[in-house]
JSON list of C-alpha atoms in Angstrom, two decimals:
[
{"chain": "A", "resi": 1, "resn": "UNK", "atom": "CA", "xyz": [19.84, -31.35, 9.56]},
{"chain": "A", "resi": 2, "resn": "UNK", "atom": "CA", "xyz": [21.70, -28.12, 8.51]},
{"chain": "A", "resi": 3, "resn": "UNK", "atom": "CA", "xyz": [25.25, -28.37, 9.96]},
{"chain": "A", "resi": 4, "resn": "UNK", "atom": "CA", "xyz": [25.77, -24.43, 9.78]},
{"chain": "A", "resi": 5, "resn": "UNK", "atom": "CA", "xyz": [22.84, -22.29, 9.48]},
{"chain": "A", "resi": 6, "resn": "UNK", "atom": "CA", "xyz": [22.55, -18.58, 9.17]},
{"chain": "A", "resi": 7, "resn": "UNK", "atom": "CA", "xyz": [19.91, -16.25, 9.04]},
{"chain": "A", "resi": 8, "resn": "UNK", "atom": "CA", "xyz": [18.70, -14.18, 6.97]},
{"chain": "A", "resi": 9, "resn": "UNK", "atom": "CA", "xyz": [19.46, -15.57, 3.65]},
{"chain": "A", "resi": 10, "resn": "UNK", "atom": "CA", "xyz": [18.78, -12.13, 1.95]},
{"chain": "A", "resi": 11, "resn": "UNK", "atom": "CA", "xyz": [18.97, -8.88, 3.83]},
{"chain": "A", "resi": 12, "resn": "UNK", "atom": "CA", "xyz": [18.25, -5.48, 1.95]},
{"chain": "A", "resi": 13, "resn": "UNK", "atom": "CA", "xyz": [18.52, -2.43, 3.87]},
{"chain": "A", "resi": 14, "resn": "UNK", "atom": "CA", "xyz": [19.30, 1.57, 3.74]},
{"chain": "A", "resi": 15, "resn": "UNK", "atom": "CA", "xyz": [22.86, 3.27, 4.30]},
{"chain": "A", "resi": 16, "resn": "UNK", "atom": "CA", "xyz": [22.95, 3.96, 8.10]},
{"chain": "A", "resi": 17, "resn": "UNK", "atom": "CA", "xyz": [20.96, 1.11, 9.46]},
{"chain": "A", "resi": 18, "resn": "UNK", "atom": "CA", "xyz": [22.11, -1.32, 12.00]},
{"chain": "A", "resi": 19, "resn": "UNK", "atom": "CA", "xyz": [21.59, -5.04, 11.17]},
{"chain": "A", "resi": 20, "resn": "UNK", "atom": "CA", "xyz": [22.58, -8.52, 12.56]},
{"chain": "A", "resi": 21, "resn": "UNK", "atom": "CA", "xyz": [23.11, -11.80, 10.93]},
{"chain": "A", "resi": 22, "resn": "UNK", "atom": "CA", "xyz": [22.54, -14.78, 12.93]},
{"chain": "A", "resi": 23, "resn": "UNK", "atom": "CA", "xyz": [24.71, -18.06, 12.80]},
{"chain": "A", "resi": 24, "resn": "UNK", "atom": "CA", "xyz": [24.45, -21.52, 14.32]},
{"chain": "A", "resi": 25, "resn": "UNK", "atom": "CA", "xyz": [26.20, -24.76, 14.09]},
{"chain": "A", "resi": 26, "resn": "UNK", "atom": "CA", "xyz": [25.10, -28.03, 15.36]},
{"chain": "A", "resi": 27, "resn": "UNK", "atom": "CA", "xyz": [28.43, -29.98, 14.64]},
{"chain": "A", "resi": 28, "resn": "UNK", "atom": "CA", "xyz": [29.72, -29.58, 18.11]},
{"chain": "A", "resi": 29, "resn": "UNK", "atom": "CA", "xyz": [32.60, -27.42, 16.68]},
{"chain": "A", "resi": 30, "resn": "UNK", "atom": "CA", "xyz": [34.45, -25.32, 19.01]},
{"chain": "A", "resi": 31, "resn": "UNK", "atom": "CA", "xyz": [35.88, -22.68, 16.21]},
{"chain": "A", "resi": 32, "resn": "UNK", "atom": "CA", "xyz": [33.63, -20.38, 14.24]},
{"chain": "A", "resi": 33, "resn": "UNK", "atom": "CA", "xyz": [34.17, -17.84, 11.54]},
{"chain": "A", "resi": 34, "resn": "UNK", "atom": "CA", "xyz": [32.86, -14.91, 9.39]},
{"chain": "A", "resi": 35, "resn": "UNK", "atom": "CA", "xyz": [34.02, -14.30, 5.75]},
{"chain": "A", "resi": 36, "resn": "UNK", "atom": "CA", "xyz": [32.91, -11.97, 3.44]},
{"chain": "A", "resi": 37, "resn": "UNK", "atom": "CA", "xyz": [32.62, -12.62, -0.19]},
{"chain": "A", "resi": 38, "resn": "UNK", "atom": "CA", "xyz": [32.88, -9.71, -2.68]},
{"chain": "A", "resi": 39, "resn": "UNK", "atom": "CA", "xyz": [31.39, -9.52, -6.11]},
{"chain": "A", "resi": 40, "resn": "UNK", "atom": "CA", "xyz": [34.39, -10.97, -7.38]},
{"chain": "A", "resi": 41, "resn": "UNK", "atom": "CA", "xyz": [33.91, -14.16, -5.34]},
{"chain": "A", "resi": 42, "resn": "UNK", "atom": "CA", "xyz": [36.78, -13.48, -3.29]},
{"chain": "A", "resi": 43, "resn": "UNK", "atom": "CA", "xyz": [36.47, -14.92, 0.17]},
{"chain": "A", "resi": 44, "resn": "UNK", "atom": "CA", "xyz": [38.14, -12.98, 3.05]},
{"chain": "A", "resi": 45, "resn": "UNK", "atom": "CA", "xyz": [37.97, -13.77, 6.80]},
{"chain": "A", "resi": 46, "resn": "UNK", "atom": "CA", "xyz": [36.79, -11.43, 9.13]},
{"chain": "A", "resi": 47, "resn": "UNK", "atom": "CA", "xyz": [36.79, -13.01, 12.46]},
{"chain": "A", "resi": 48, "resn": "UNK", "atom": "CA", "xyz": [37.17, -16.29, 14.24]},
{"chain": "A", "resi": 49, "resn": "UNK", "atom": "CA", "xyz": [36.14, -17.30, 17.66]},
{"chain": "A", "resi": 50, "resn": "UNK", "atom": "CA", "xyz": [37.40, -20.44, 19.45]},
{"chain": "A", "resi": 51, "resn": "UNK", "atom": "CA", "xyz": [35.41, -21.64, 22.51]},
{"chain": "A", "resi": 52, "resn": "UNK", "atom": "CA", "xyz": [33.63, -18.01, 22.78]},
{"chain": "A", "resi": 53, "resn": "UNK", "atom": "CA", "xyz": [36.96, -16.18, 22.55]},
{"chain": "A", "resi": 54, "resn": "UNK", "atom": "CA", "xyz": [38.14, -14.03, 19.72]},
{"chain": "A", "resi": 55, "resn": "UNK", "atom": "CA", "xyz": [41.07, -15.59, 18.11]},
{"chain": "A", "resi": 56, "resn": "UNK", "atom": "CA", "xyz": [41.16, -13.95, 14.60]},
{"chain": "A", "resi": 57, "resn": "UNK", "atom": "CA", "xyz": [40.26, -10.31, 14.13]},
{"chain": "A", "resi": 58, "resn": "UNK", "atom": "CA", "xyz": [41.27, -9.00, 10.66]},
{"chain": "A", "resi": 59, "resn": "UNK", "atom": "CA", "xyz": [41.17, -5.43, 9.48]},
{"chain": "A", "resi": 60, "resn": "UNK", "atom": "CA", "xyz": [37.47, -4.73, 9.80]},
{"chain": "A", "resi": 61, "resn": "UNK", "atom": "CA", "xyz": [35.98, -1.51, 10.52]},
{"chain": "A", "resi": 62, "resn": "UNK", "atom": "CA", "xyz": [34.70, -1.55, 14.09]},
{"chain": "A", "resi": 63, "resn": "UNK", "atom": "CA", "xyz": [31.23, -1.19, 12.85]},
{"chain": "A", "resi": 64, "resn": "UNK", "atom": "CA", "xyz": [31.38, -5.00, 12.64]},
{"chain": "A", "resi": 65, "resn": "UNK", "atom": "CA", "xyz": [31.01, -6.53, 15.96]},
{"chain": "A", "resi": 66, "resn": "UNK", "atom": "CA", "xyz": [30.81, -10.32, 16.40]},
{"chain": "A", "resi": 67, "resn": "UNK", "atom": "CA", "xyz": [29.41, -11.59, 19.41]},
{"chain": "A", "resi": 68, "resn": "UNK", "atom": "CA", "xyz": [29.23, -15.49, 20.65]},
{"chain": "A", "resi": 69, "resn": "UNK", "atom": "CA", "xyz": [27.12, -16.13, 22.93]},
{"chain": "A", "resi": 70, "resn": "UNK", "atom": "CA", "xyz": [28.03, -19.91, 23.36]},
{"chain": "A", "resi": 71, "resn": "UNK", "atom": "CA", "xyz": [30.10, -22.26, 20.95]},
{"chain": "A", "resi": 72, "resn": "UNK", "atom": "CA", "xyz": [27.22, -22.94, 18.82]},
{"chain": "A", "resi": 73, "resn": "UNK", "atom": "CA", "xyz": [26.46, -19.51, 17.90]},
{"chain": "A", "resi": 74, "resn": "UNK", "atom": "CA", "xyz": [28.20, -16.76, 16.38]},
{"chain": "A", "resi": 75, "resn": "UNK", "atom": "CA", "xyz": [26.48, -13.62, 15.19]},
{"chain": "A", "resi": 76, "resn": "UNK", "atom": "CA", "xyz": [27.44, -10.57, 13.39]},
{"chain": "A", "resi": 77, "resn": "UNK", "atom": "CA", "xyz": [26.30, -7.07, 14.16]},
{"chain": "A", "resi": 78, "resn": "UNK", "atom": "CA", "xyz": [26.87, -4.38, 11.61]},
{"chain": "A", "resi": 79, "resn": "UNK", "atom": "CA", "xyz": [26.39, -0.69, 12.56]},
{"chain": "A", "resi": 80, "resn": "UNK", "atom": "CA", "xyz": [25.83, 2.23, 10.26]},
{"chain": "A", "resi": 81, "resn": "UNK", "atom": "CA", "xyz": [25.76, 0.23, 7.25]},
{"chain": "A", "resi": 82, "resn": "UNK", "atom": "CA", "xyz": [27.42, 1.30, 4.15]},
{"chain": "A", "resi": 83, "resn": "UNK", "atom": "CA", "xyz": [27.05, 0.85, 0.25]},
{"chain": "A", "resi": 84, "resn": "UNK", "atom": "CA", "xyz": [30.55, -1.20, 0.51]},
{"chain": "A", "resi": 85, "resn": "UNK", "atom": "CA", "xyz": [29.25, -3.49, 2.72]},
{"chain": "A", "resi": 86, "resn": "UNK", "atom": "CA", "xyz": [27.19, -5.18, 0.29]},
{"chain": "A", "resi": 87, "resn": "UNK", "atom": "CA", "xyz": [28.54, -8.54, -0.01]},
{"chain": "A", "resi": 88, "resn": "UNK", "atom": "CA", "xyz": [27.57, -12.16, 0.67]},
{"chain": "A", "resi": 89, "resn": "UNK", "atom": "CA", "xyz": [28.66, -13.15, 4.36]},
{"chain": "A", "resi": 90, "resn": "UNK", "atom": "CA", "xyz": [29.35, -16.68, 5.16]},
{"chain": "A", "resi": 91, "resn": "UNK", "atom": "CA", "xyz": [29.68, -18.19, 8.60]},
{"chain": "A", "resi": 92, "resn": "UNK", "atom": "CA", "xyz": [31.71, -21.40, 8.96]},
{"chain": "A", "resi": 93, "resn": "UNK", "atom": "CA", "xyz": [32.80, -23.79, 11.91]},
{"chain": "A", "resi": 94, "resn": "UNK", "atom": "CA", "xyz": [35.68, -26.34, 12.36]},
{"chain": "A", "resi": 95, "resn": "UNK", "atom": "CA", "xyz": [36.58, -28.64, 14.76]},
{"chain": "A", "resi": 96, "resn": "UNK", "atom": "CA", "xyz": [39.92, -27.29, 15.02]},
{"chain": "A", "resi": 97, "resn": "UNK", "atom": "CA", "xyz": [41.29, -24.10, 13.49]},
{"chain": "A", "resi": 98, "resn": "UNK", "atom": "CA", "xyz": [43.88, -24.34, 10.97]},
{"chain": "A", "resi": 99, "resn": "UNK", "atom": "CA", "xyz": [44.32, -28.22, 10.76]},
{"chain": "A", "resi": 100, "resn": "UNK", "atom": "CA", "xyz": [40.79, -29.26, 9.89]},
{"chain": "A", "resi": 101, "resn": "UNK", "atom": "CA", "xyz": [38.50, -28.31, 7.17]},
{"chain": "A", "resi": 102, "resn": "UNK", "atom": "CA", "xyz": [35.78, -25.55, 7.82]},
{"chain": "A", "resi": 103, "resn": "UNK", "atom": "CA", "xyz": [32.27, -26.05, 7.00]},
{"chain": "A", "resi": 104, "resn": "UNK", "atom": "CA", "xyz": [30.11, -23.29, 5.66]},
{"chain": "A", "resi": 105, "resn": "UNK", "atom": "CA", "xyz": [26.77, -22.08, 5.82]},
{"chain": "A", "resi": 106, "resn": "UNK", "atom": "CA", "xyz": [24.61, -20.94, 2.90]},
{"chain": "A", "resi": 107, "resn": "UNK", "atom": "CA", "xyz": [25.36, -17.37, 3.21]},
{"chain": "A", "resi": 108, "resn": "UNK", "atom": "CA", "xyz": [23.68, -14.14, 3.62]},
{"chain": "A", "resi": 109, "resn": "UNK", "atom": "CA", "xyz": [23.21, -11.64, 0.95]},
{"chain": "A", "resi": 110, "resn": "UNK", "atom": "CA", "xyz": [23.45, -8.16, 2.17]},
{"chain": "A", "resi": 111, "resn": "UNK", "atom": "CA", "xyz": [22.52, -5.26, -0.07]},
{"chain": "A", "resi": 112, "resn": "UNK", "atom": "CA", "xyz": [22.74, -2.01, 1.20]},
{"chain": "A", "resi": 113, "resn": "UNK", "atom": "CA", "xyz": [20.94, 0.74, -0.75]},
{"chain": "B", "resi": 1, "resn": "UNK", "atom": "CA", "xyz": [51.45, -9.97, 2.31]},
{"chain": "B", "resi": 2, "resn": "UNK", "atom": "CA", "xyz": [48.77, -13.06, 2.04]},
{"chain": "B", "resi": 3, "resn": "UNK", "atom": "CA", "xyz": [48.44, -14.37, -1.26]},
{"chain": "B", "resi": 4, "resn": "UNK", "atom": "CA", "xyz": [47.10, -17.66, -2.47]},
{"chain": "B", "resi": 5, "resn": "UNK", "atom": "CA", "xyz": [46.29, -17.22, -6.18]},
{"chain": "B", "resi": 6, "resn": "UNK", "atom": "CA", "xyz": [44.82, -19.15, -9.28]},
{"chain": "B", "resi": 7, "resn": "UNK", "atom": "CA", "xyz": [46.69, -19.64, -12.45]},
{"chain": "B", "resi": 8, "resn": "UNK", "atom": "CA", "xyz": [43.56, -19.68, -14.45]},
{"chain": "B", "resi": 9, "resn": "UNK", "atom": "CA", "xyz": [40.30, -17.75, -13.45]},
{"chain": "B", "resi": 10, "resn": "UNK", "atom": "CA", "xyz": [38.16, -19.77, -16.09]},
{"chain": "B", "resi": 11, "resn": "UNK", "atom": "CA", "xyz": [38.17, -23.26, -17.29]},
{"chain": "B", "resi": 12, "resn": "UNK", "atom": "CA", "xyz": [35.97, -24.70, -19.74]},
{"chain": "B", "resi": 13, "resn": "UNK", "atom": "CA", "xyz": [36.20, -28.84, -20.47]},
{"chain": "B", "resi": 14, "resn": "UNK", "atom": "CA", "xyz": [34.18, -31.02, -22.17]},
{"chain": "B", "resi": 15, "resn": "UNK", "atom": "CA", "xyz": [32.02, -33.82, -20.17]},
{"chain": "B", "resi": 16, "resn": "UNK", "atom": "CA", "xyz": [33.89, -36.92, -19.72]},
{"chain": "B", "resi": 17, "resn": "UNK", "atom": "CA", "xyz": [37.42, -35.14, -19.77]},
{"chain": "B", "resi": 18, "resn": "UNK", "atom": "CA", "xyz": [39.96, -34.65, -16.76]},
{"chain": "B", "resi": 19, "resn": "UNK", "atom": "CA", "xyz": [40.03, -31.26, -15.26]},
{"chain": "B", "resi": 20, "resn": "UNK", "atom": "CA", "xyz": [43.15, -29.73, -13.81]},
{"chain": "B", "resi": 21, "resn": "UNK", "atom": "CA", "xyz": [42.80, -26.56, -11.29]},
{"chain": "B", "resi": 22, "resn": "UNK", "atom": "CA", "xyz": [46.03, -24.89, -10.25]},
{"chain": "B", "resi": 23, "resn": "UNK", "atom": "CA", "xyz": [46.84, -22.84, -7.17]},
{"chain": "B", "resi": 24, "resn": "UNK", "atom": "CA", "xyz": [50.00, -20.98, -6.25]},
{"chain": "B", "resi": 25, "resn": "UNK", "atom": "CA", "xyz": [50.39, -20.07, -2.42]},
{"chain": "B", "resi": 26, "resn": "UNK", "atom": "CA", "xyz": [52.88, -17.90, -1.07]},
{"chain": "B", "resi": 27, "resn": "UNK", "atom": "CA", "xyz": [53.38, -18.65, 2.40]},
{"chain": "B", "resi": 28, "resn": "UNK", "atom": "CA", "xyz": [55.95, -21.46, 2.65]},
{"chain": "B", "resi": 29, "resn": "UNK", "atom": "CA", "xyz": [55.02, -22.12, 6.46]},
{"chain": "B", "resi": 30, "resn": "UNK", "atom": "CA", "xyz": [51.41, -22.96, 5.56]},
{"chain": "B", "resi": 31, "resn": "UNK", "atom": "CA", "xyz": [51.19, -26.88, 6.33]},
{"chain": "B", "resi": 32, "resn": "UNK", "atom": "CA", "xyz": [47.44, -27.46, 5.58]},
{"chain": "B", "resi": 33, "resn": "UNK", "atom": "CA", "xyz": [45.49, -26.95, 2.29]},
{"chain": "B", "resi": 34, "resn": "UNK", "atom": "CA", "xyz": [42.07, -27.40, 1.27]},
{"chain": "B", "resi": 35, "resn": "UNK", "atom": "CA", "xyz": [40.01, -27.46, -2.12]},
{"chain": "B", "resi": 36, "resn": "UNK", "atom": "CA", "xyz": [36.48, -26.28, -1.84]},
{"chain": "B", "resi": 37, "resn": "UNK", "atom": "CA", "xyz": [33.73, -26.03, -4.47]},
{"chain": "B", "resi": 38, "resn": "UNK", "atom": "CA", "xyz": [31.09, -23.35, -4.60]},
{"chain": "B", "resi": 39, "resn": "UNK", "atom": "CA", "xyz": [27.89, -23.62, -6.54]},
{"chain": "B", "resi": 40, "resn": "UNK", "atom": "CA", "xyz": [25.76, -20.76, -7.58]},
{"chain": "B", "resi": 41, "resn": "UNK", "atom": "CA", "xyz": [23.95, -19.39, -4.53]},
{"chain": "B", "resi": 42, "resn": "UNK", "atom": "CA", "xyz": [25.50, -21.90, -2.19]},
{"chain": "B", "resi": 43, "resn": "UNK", "atom": "CA", "xyz": [28.36, -21.83, 0.46]},
{"chain": "B", "resi": 44, "resn": "UNK", "atom": "CA", "xyz": [31.79, -23.23, -0.21]},
{"chain": "B", "resi": 45, "resn": "UNK", "atom": "CA", "xyz": [31.66, -27.11, 0.21]},
{"chain": "B", "resi": 46, "resn": "UNK", "atom": "CA", "xyz": [34.68, -29.30, 1.27]},
{"chain": "B", "resi": 47, "resn": "UNK", "atom": "CA", "xyz": [36.15, -31.56, -1.57]},
{"chain": "B", "resi": 48, "resn": "UNK", "atom": "CA", "xyz": [39.45, -32.88, -0.05]},
{"chain": "B", "resi": 49, "resn": "UNK", "atom": "CA", "xyz": [42.32, -31.55, 1.90]},
{"chain": "B", "resi": 50, "resn": "UNK", "atom": "CA", "xyz": [46.13, -32.62, 2.35]},
{"chain": "B", "resi": 51, "resn": "UNK", "atom": "CA", "xyz": [48.89, -31.65, 4.92]},
{"chain": "B", "resi": 52, "resn": "UNK", "atom": "CA", "xyz": [52.38, -30.63, 3.84]},
{"chain": "B", "resi": 53, "resn": "UNK", "atom": "CA", "xyz": [53.75, -33.98, 5.10]},
{"chain": "B", "resi": 54, "resn": "UNK", "atom": "CA", "xyz": [52.10, -35.62, 1.74]},
{"chain": "B", "resi": 55, "resn": "UNK", "atom": "CA", "xyz": [52.30, -34.75, -1.98]},
{"chain": "B", "resi": 56, "resn": "UNK", "atom": "CA", "xyz": [49.43, -36.21, -3.22]},
{"chain": "B", "resi": 57, "resn": "UNK", "atom": "CA", "xyz": [45.99, -37.50, -1.99]},
{"chain": "B", "resi": 58, "resn": "UNK", "atom": "CA", "xyz": [43.24, -39.23, -3.63]},
{"chain": "B", "resi": 59, "resn": "UNK", "atom": "CA", "xyz": [39.53, -39.18, -3.25]},
{"chain": "B", "resi": 60, "resn": "UNK", "atom": "CA", "xyz": [36.19, -40.05, -5.29]},
{"chain": "B", "resi": 61, "resn": "UNK", "atom": "CA", "xyz": [37.15, -38.64, -8.64]},
{"chain": "B", "resi": 62, "resn": "UNK", "atom": "CA", "xyz": [39.54, -36.12, -7.11]},
{"chain": "B", "resi": 63, "resn": "UNK", "atom": "CA", "xyz": [43.32, -35.98, -6.40]},
{"chain": "B", "resi": 64, "resn": "UNK", "atom": "CA", "xyz": [45.03, -33.15, -4.94]},
{"chain": "B", "resi": 65, "resn": "UNK", "atom": "CA", "xyz": [48.89, -32.71, -5.57]},
{"chain": "B", "resi": 66, "resn": "UNK", "atom": "CA", "xyz": [51.12, -30.51, -3.36]},
{"chain": "B", "resi": 67, "resn": "UNK", "atom": "CA", "xyz": [54.64, -29.51, -4.48]},
{"chain": "B", "resi": 68, "resn": "UNK", "atom": "CA", "xyz": [56.24, -27.67, -1.66]},
{"chain": "B", "resi": 69, "resn": "UNK", "atom": "CA", "xyz": [59.31, -26.60, -3.68]},
{"chain": "B", "resi": 70, "resn": "UNK", "atom": "CA", "xyz": [57.33, -24.48, -5.79]},
{"chain": "B", "resi": 71, "resn": "UNK", "atom": "CA", "xyz": [54.49, -23.78, -3.56]},
{"chain": "B", "resi": 72, "resn": "UNK", "atom": "CA", "xyz": [51.95, -25.21, -5.74]},
{"chain": "B", "resi": 73, "resn": "UNK", "atom": "CA", "xyz": [48.71, -26.84, -5.43]},
{"chain": "B", "resi": 74, "resn": "UNK", "atom": "CA", "xyz": [46.48, -28.51, -7.95]},
{"chain": "B", "resi": 75, "resn": "UNK", "atom": "CA", "xyz": [43.20, -30.34, -8.26]},
{"chain": "B", "resi": 76, "resn": "UNK", "atom": "CA", "xyz": [42.45, -32.98, -10.59]},
{"chain": "B", "resi": 77, "resn": "UNK", "atom": "CA", "xyz": [38.96, -34.19, -11.43]},
{"chain": "B", "resi": 78, "resn": "UNK", "atom": "CA", "xyz": [38.43, -37.10, -13.20]},
{"chain": "B", "resi": 79, "resn": "UNK", "atom": "CA", "xyz": [35.72, -37.67, -16.00]},
{"chain": "B", "resi": 80, "resn": "UNK", "atom": "CA", "xyz": [34.44, -34.28, -15.31]},
{"chain": "B", "resi": 81, "resn": "UNK", "atom": "CA", "xyz": [30.39, -34.20, -15.28]},
{"chain": "B", "resi": 82, "resn": "UNK", "atom": "CA", "xyz": [28.27, -31.23, -15.78]},
{"chain": "B", "resi": 83, "resn": "UNK", "atom": "CA", "xyz": [27.29, -31.52, -12.06]},
{"chain": "B", "resi": 84, "resn": "UNK", "atom": "CA", "xyz": [31.13, -30.27, -11.22]},
{"chain": "B", "resi": 85, "resn": "UNK", "atom": "CA", "xyz": [30.57, -26.93, -12.72]},
{"chain": "B", "resi": 86, "resn": "UNK", "atom": "CA", "xyz": [31.19, -24.32, -9.93]},
{"chain": "B", "resi": 87, "resn": "UNK", "atom": "CA", "xyz": [33.72, -22.06, -8.77]},
{"chain": "B", "resi": 88, "resn": "UNK", "atom": "CA", "xyz": [36.81, -24.02, -6.92]},
{"chain": "B", "resi": 89, "resn": "UNK", "atom": "CA", "xyz": [38.84, -22.39, -4.27]},
{"chain": "B", "resi": 90, "resn": "UNK", "atom": "CA", "xyz": [42.05, -23.49, -2.80]},
{"chain": "B", "resi": 91, "resn": "UNK", "atom": "CA", "xyz": [42.73, -22.52, 0.58]},
{"chain": "B", "resi": 92, "resn": "UNK", "atom": "CA", "xyz": [45.85, -22.62, 3.20]},
{"chain": "B", "resi": 93, "resn": "UNK", "atom": "CA", "xyz": [46.26, -22.30, 6.78]},
{"chain": "B", "resi": 94, "resn": "UNK", "atom": "CA", "xyz": [48.41, -18.86, 6.64]},
{"chain": "B", "resi": 95, "resn": "UNK", "atom": "CA", "xyz": [51.76, -19.94, 7.98]},
{"chain": "B", "resi": 96, "resn": "UNK", "atom": "CA", "xyz": [50.47, -22.69, 10.01]},
{"chain": "B", "resi": 97, "resn": "UNK", "atom": "CA", "xyz": [47.91, -20.53, 11.74]},
{"chain": "B", "resi": 98, "resn": "UNK", "atom": "CA", "xyz": [44.57, -20.72, 12.58]},
{"chain": "B", "resi": 99, "resn": "UNK", "atom": "CA", "xyz": [43.66, -18.44, 9.66]},
{"chain": "B", "resi": 100, "resn": "UNK", "atom": "CA", "xyz": [42.25, -20.06, 6.51]},
{"chain": "B", "resi": 101, "resn": "UNK", "atom": "CA", "xyz": [43.16, -17.81, 3.74]},
{"chain": "B", "resi": 102, "resn": "UNK", "atom": "CA", "xyz": [41.30, -18.46, 0.28]},
{"chain": "B", "resi": 103, "resn": "UNK", "atom": "CA", "xyz": [42.61, -18.03, -3.19]},
{"chain": "B", "resi": 104, "resn": "UNK", "atom": "CA", "xyz": [40.72, -16.16, -5.91]},
{"chain": "B", "resi": 105, "resn": "UNK", "atom": "CA", "xyz": [38.92, -19.01, -7.33]},
{"chain": "B", "resi": 106, "resn": "UNK", "atom": "CA", "xyz": [38.57, -20.56, -10.75]},
{"chain": "B", "resi": 107, "resn": "UNK", "atom": "CA", "xyz": [35.32, -20.97, -12.74]},
{"chain": "B", "resi": 108, "resn": "UNK", "atom": "CA", "xyz": [35.15, -24.55, -14.19]},
{"chain": "B", "resi": 109, "resn": "UNK", "atom": "CA", "xyz": [32.22, -24.67, -16.83]},
{"chain": "B", "resi": 110, "resn": "UNK", "atom": "CA", "xyz": [31.72, -28.53, -18.15]},
{"chain": "B", "resi": 111, "resn": "UNK", "atom": "CA", "xyz": [29.99, -28.55, -21.43]},
{"chain": "B", "resi": 112, "resn": "UNK", "atom": "CA", "xyz": [27.70, -31.61, -22.26]}
]
């Protein structure tokens, strides 16, 4: 069984569109994250939720809006997509933020054309 | 600002050799460190972690060393195998916070 699963795996869309990426974890973790990995492989945290509450919100454009309907799900909605949003987006979860390892999904490769 | 960097962006070794990947971190208040392995097309995979009350931790074929004096972290892989070829990241809980900050990554290539 996949521990952290995100969909879709690939997403190609035009500039200006709105898209969502979904993430689910079956590990029973309280904390979930979204990371963005750029073309140089740099991984940067975007958001973190603990027990459905936002605990980390990096300097991310407000076009990006995370939604956590329950502890097992953290979705990422992106409005008015721009070329610079093209990247691989990873969802992750951990038992306790900052003191235990995070488990990552397989990533969603977003390409904005 | 936040900075977790790696001394060598690429590392090429022969199969069977030992590999050492280095990482420098900048926040002296960070107290939890993790090494991740990322294979092509996959998400980062946990390898080993270490807390600041330790200076060495061993796993299966891997050892992590932590030198808090110089804010340096290293990952040693014994008897490197082709399957170890990947990008390796160090990460720290920035300043002891809930935020996991990643370094830039080192690409390890194992030659048969």
